Coordinates of C-alpha atoms (C1' of nucleotides) in Angstrom, one line a residue:
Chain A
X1 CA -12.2 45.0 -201.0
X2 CA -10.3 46.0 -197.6
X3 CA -7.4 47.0 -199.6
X4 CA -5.4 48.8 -196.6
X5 CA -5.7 52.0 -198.3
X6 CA -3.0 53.7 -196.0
X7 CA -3.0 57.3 -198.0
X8 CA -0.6 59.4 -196.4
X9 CA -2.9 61.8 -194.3
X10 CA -4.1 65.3 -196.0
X11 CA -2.1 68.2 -195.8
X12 CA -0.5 67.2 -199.0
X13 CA -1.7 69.0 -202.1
X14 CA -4.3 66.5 -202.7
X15 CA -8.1 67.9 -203.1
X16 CA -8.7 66.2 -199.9
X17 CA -11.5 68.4 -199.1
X18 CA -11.2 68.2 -195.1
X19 CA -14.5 68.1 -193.6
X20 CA -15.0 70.7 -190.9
X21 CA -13.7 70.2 -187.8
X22 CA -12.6 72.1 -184.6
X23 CA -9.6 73.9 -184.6
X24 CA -7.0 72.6 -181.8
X25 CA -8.0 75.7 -179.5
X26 CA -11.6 74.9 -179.7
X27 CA -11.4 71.5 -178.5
X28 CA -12.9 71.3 -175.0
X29 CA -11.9 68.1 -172.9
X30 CA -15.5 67.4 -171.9
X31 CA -16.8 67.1 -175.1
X32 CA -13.6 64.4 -176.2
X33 CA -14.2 62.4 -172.8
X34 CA -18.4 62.6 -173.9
X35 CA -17.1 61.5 -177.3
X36 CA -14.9 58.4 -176.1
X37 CA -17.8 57.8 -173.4
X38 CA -19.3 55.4 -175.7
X39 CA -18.8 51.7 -176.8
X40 CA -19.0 51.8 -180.5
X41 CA -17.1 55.2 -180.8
X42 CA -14.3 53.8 -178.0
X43 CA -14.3 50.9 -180.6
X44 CA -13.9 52.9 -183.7
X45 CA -10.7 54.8 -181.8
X46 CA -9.4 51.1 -181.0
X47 CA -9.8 50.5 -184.6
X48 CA -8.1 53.7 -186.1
X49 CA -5.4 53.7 -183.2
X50 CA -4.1 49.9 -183.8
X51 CA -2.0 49.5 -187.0
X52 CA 0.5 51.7 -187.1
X53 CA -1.1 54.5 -188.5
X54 CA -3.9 52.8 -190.2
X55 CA -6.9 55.2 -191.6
X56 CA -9.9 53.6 -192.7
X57 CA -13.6 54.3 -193.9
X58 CA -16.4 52.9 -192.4
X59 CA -15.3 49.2 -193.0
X60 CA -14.2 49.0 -189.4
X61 CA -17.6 46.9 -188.8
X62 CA -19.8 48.5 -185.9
X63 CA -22.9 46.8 -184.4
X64 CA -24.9 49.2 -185.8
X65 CA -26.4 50.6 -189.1
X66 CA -24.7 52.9 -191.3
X67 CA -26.5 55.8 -190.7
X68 CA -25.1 55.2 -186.7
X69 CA -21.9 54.9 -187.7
X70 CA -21.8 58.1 -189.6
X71 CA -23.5 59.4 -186.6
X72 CA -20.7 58.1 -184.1
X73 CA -18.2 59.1 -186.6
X74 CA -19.2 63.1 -186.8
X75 CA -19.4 63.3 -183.0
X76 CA -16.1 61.7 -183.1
X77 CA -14.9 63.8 -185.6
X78 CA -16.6 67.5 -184.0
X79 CA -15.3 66.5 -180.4
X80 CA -11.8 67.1 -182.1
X81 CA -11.0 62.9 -181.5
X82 CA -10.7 62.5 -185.2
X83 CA -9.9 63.9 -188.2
X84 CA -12.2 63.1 -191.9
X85 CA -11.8 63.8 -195.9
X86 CA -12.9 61.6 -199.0
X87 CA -10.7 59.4 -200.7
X88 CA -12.7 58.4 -204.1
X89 CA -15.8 57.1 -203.4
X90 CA -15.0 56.2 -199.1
X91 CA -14.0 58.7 -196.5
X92 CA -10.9 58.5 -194.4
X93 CA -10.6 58.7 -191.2
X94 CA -7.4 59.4 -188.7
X95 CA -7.1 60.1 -185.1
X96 CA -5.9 63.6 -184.6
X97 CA -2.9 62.3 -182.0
X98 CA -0.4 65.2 -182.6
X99 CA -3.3 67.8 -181.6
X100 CA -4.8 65.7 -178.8
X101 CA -1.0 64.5 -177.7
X102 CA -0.4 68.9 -177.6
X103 CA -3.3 69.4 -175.9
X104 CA -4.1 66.8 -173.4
X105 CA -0.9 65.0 -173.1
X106 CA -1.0 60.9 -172.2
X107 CA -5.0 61.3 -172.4
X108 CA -5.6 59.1 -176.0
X109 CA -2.5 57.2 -175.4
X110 CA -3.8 55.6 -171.2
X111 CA -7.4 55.4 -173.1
X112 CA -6.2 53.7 -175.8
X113 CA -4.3 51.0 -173.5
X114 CA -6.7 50.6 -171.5
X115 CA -8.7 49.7 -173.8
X116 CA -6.5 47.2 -175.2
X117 CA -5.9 45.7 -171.4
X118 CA -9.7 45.7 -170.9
X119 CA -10.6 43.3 -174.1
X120 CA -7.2 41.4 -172.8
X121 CA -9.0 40.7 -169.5
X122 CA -12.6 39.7 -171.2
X123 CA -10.7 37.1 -173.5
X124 CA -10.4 34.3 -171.5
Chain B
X1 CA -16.5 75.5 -141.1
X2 CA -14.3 74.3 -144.1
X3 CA -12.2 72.5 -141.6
X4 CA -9.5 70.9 -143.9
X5 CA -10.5 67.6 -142.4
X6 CA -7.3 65.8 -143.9
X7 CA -8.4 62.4 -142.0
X8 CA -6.6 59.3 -142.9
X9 CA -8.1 56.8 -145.8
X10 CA -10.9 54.3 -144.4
X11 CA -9.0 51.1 -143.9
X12 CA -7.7 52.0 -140.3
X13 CA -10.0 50.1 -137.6
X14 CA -12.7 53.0 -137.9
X15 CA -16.3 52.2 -138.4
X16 CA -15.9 53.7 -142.1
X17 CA -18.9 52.3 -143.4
X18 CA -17.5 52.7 -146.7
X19 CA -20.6 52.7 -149.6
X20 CA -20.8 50.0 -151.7
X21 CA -18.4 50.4 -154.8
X22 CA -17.3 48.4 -157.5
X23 CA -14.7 46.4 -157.0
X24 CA -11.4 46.8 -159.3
X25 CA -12.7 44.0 -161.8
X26 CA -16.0 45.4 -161.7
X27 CA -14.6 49.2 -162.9
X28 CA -15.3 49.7 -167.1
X29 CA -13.5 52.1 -169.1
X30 CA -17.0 53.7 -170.4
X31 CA -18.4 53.8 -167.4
X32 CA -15.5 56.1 -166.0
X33 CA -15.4 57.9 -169.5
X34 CA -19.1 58.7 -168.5
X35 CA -18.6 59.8 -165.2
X36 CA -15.9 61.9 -166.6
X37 CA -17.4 63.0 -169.1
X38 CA -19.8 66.1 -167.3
X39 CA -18.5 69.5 -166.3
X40 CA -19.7 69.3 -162.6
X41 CA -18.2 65.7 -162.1
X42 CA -15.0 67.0 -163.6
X43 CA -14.8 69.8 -161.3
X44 CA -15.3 67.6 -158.0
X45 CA -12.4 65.7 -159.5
X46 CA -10.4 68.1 -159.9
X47 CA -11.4 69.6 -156.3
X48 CA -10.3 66.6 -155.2
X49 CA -7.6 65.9 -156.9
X50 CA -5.6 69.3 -156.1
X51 CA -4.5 69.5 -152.9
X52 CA -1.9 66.8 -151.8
X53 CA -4.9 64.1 -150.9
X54 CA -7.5 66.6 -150.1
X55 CA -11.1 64.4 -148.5
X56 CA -14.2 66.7 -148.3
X57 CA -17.4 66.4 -147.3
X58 CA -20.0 67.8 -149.9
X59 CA -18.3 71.4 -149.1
X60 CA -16.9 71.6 -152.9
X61 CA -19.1 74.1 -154.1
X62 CA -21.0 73.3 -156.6
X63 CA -23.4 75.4 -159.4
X64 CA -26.4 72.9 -158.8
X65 CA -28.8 71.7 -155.8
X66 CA -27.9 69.4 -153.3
X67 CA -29.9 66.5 -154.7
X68 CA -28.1 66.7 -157.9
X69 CA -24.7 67.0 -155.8
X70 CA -25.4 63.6 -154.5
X71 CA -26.5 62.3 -157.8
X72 CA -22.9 63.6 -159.4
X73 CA -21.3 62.2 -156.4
X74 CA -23.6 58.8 -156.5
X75 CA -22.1 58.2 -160.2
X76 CA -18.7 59.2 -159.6
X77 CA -18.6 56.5 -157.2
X78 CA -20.7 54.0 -158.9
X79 CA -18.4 54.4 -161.9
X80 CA -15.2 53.7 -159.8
X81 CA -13.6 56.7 -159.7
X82 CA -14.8 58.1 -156.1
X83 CA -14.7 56.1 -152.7
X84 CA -16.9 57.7 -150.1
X85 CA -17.5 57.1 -146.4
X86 CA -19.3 58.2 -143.6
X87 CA -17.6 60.7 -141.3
X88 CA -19.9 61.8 -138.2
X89 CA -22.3 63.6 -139.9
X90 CA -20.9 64.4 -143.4
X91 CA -19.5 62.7 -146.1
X92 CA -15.8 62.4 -146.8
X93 CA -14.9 61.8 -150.3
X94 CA -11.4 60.5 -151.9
X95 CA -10.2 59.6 -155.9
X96 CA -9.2 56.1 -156.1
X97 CA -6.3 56.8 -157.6
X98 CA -4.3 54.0 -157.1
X99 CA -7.0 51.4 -158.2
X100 CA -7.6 53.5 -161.1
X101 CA -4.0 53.9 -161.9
X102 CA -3.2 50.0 -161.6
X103 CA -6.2 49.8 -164.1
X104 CA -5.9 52.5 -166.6
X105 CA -2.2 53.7 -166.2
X106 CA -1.9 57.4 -166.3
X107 CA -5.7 58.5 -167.4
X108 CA -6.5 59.9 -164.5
X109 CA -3.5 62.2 -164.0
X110 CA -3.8 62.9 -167.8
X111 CA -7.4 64.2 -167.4
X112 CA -6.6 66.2 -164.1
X113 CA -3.3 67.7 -166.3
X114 CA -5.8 68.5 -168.9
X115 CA -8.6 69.8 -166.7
X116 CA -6.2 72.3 -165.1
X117 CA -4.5 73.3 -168.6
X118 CA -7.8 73.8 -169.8
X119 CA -8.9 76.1 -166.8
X120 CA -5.5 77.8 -167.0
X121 CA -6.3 78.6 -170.9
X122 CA -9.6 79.9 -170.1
X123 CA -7.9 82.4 -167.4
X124 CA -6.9 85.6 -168.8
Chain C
dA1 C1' -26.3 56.2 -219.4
dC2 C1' -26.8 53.0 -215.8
dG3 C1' -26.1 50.6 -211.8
dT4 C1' -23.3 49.8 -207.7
dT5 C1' -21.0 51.1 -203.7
dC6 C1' -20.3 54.4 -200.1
dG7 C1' -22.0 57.7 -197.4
dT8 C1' -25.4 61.5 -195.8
dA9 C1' -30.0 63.8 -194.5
dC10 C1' -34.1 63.6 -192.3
dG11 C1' -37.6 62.1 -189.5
dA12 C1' -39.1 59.4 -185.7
dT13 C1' -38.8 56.9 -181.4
dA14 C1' -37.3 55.3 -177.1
dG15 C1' -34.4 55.7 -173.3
dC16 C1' -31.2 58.0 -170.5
dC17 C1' -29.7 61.9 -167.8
dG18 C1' -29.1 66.3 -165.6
dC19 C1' -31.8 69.1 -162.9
dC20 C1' -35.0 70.5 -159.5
dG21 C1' -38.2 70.5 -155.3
dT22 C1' -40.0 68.3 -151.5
dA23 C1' -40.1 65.0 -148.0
dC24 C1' -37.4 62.0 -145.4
dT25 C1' -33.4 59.9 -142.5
dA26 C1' -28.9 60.1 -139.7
dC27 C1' -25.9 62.1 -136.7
dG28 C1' -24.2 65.2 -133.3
dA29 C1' -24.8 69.5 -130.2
dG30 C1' -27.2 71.8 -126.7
Chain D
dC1 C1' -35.4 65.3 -126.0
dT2 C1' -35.1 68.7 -129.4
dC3 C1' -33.1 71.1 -132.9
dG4 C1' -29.9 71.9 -136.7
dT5 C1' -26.9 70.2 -140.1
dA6 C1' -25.6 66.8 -143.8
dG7 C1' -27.2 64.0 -146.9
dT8 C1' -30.7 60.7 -149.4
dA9 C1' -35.0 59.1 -151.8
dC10 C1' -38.4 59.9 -154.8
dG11 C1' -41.0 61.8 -158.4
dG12 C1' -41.2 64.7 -162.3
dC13 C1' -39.7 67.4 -166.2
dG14 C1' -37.1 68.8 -170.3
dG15 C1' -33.5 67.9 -173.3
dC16 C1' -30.1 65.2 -175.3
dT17 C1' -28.8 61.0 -177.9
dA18 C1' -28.4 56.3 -179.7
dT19 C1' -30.8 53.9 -182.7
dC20 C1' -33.3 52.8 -186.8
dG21 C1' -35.5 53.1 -191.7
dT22 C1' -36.0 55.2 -195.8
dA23 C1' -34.8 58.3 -199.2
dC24 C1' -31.3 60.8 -201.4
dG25 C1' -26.4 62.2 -203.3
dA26 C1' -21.6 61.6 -204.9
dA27 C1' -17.7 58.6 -207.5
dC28 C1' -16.5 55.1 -210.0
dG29 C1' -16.8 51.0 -213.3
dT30 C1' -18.9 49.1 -217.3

DNA sequence: ACGTTCGTACGATAGCCGCCGTACTACGAG
DNA sequence: CTCGTAGTACGGCGGCTATCGTACGAACGT
């Protein structure tokens, strides 16, 4: 298990059956800070934006119960902050950083460092 | 009225009575997230942050009641992203940009960028 | 076919939160 | 002192949402 399944993302001609998500001009920037105002989901984006492009399904091991984590991960996912498609039996999951990057330039990059710089300061 | 009261920062040998605030270790990533993440409180932040270092006093014109004003206000500053003090008979308000930008380097500025995109988009 | 793994749908519940109105306090002007 | 302006406190209400449990559905291995 946890074999880093790092699937280059859809787009090639793969059945990867995209799940429904907003299109770049329908993401509204309250509804991605809402989104990223929240522990687990801010952890999931922590997750999915440290390797270097690493895209996982819900093995990223949240404090919750699975059907919370598929909660966090389709408000995640319809605020625009990610993107989702089945691989097999698991779902992917990617953050959508060339759309967000267009749209709201520096925004996913400072929240992802600071979120880095934050668990820095709490490890002692 | 609307006096552009461009007063100096507290921090001069005023009685500025600043309101409690948290201090720079006390400011949480979610907890600024949250603050940001409402359409009101992102409006009084952008209001704020558009002129050079505009300060106001509850003058920003907002779509809800007083009481709620001070309620948006209350969490903006409980969060760590507002600093407000007591200025004769109103209130003066100010970002804390620099303490946020020593924390979270270039969030703030990214989410003002995006608010006035955004509001730019939505112009015809 | 069968079971296992991964994920979703559907209630249900409890807490938070935005909003309001009203009553109250603080400060300055006259 | 009295009045008006600026803001707060408090209580309440409706809606959103994070959480769970259970039941269900889709792929894959055997």
């Amino acid at each position: 298990m946890h074999q880093t399944t790092a699937e280059t993302a859809p787009g090639a001609a793969e059945a990867c059956t995209t799940l429904p998500e907003p299109g770049t001009d329908e993401i509204r920037l309250e509804c991605v800070l809402h989104a990223l105002a929240d522990p687990v989901r801010l952890r999931i984006v922590a997750e999915l934006a440290a390797p270097g492009a690493a895209l996982n399904c819900l093995a990223i091991d949240l404090p919750v119960t699975k059907s919370t984590s598929t909660h966090h991960f389709r408000v995640l996912r319809e605020a625009g902050v990610i993107r989702q498609w089945r691989k097999g039996t698991s779902k992917m999951n990617a953050l959508r950083r060339d759309d967000l990057a267009r749209l709201y330039p520096g925004l996913l990059e400072s929240v992802v460092a600071a979120l880095a710089a934050q668990r820095d300061a709490a490890r002692p």
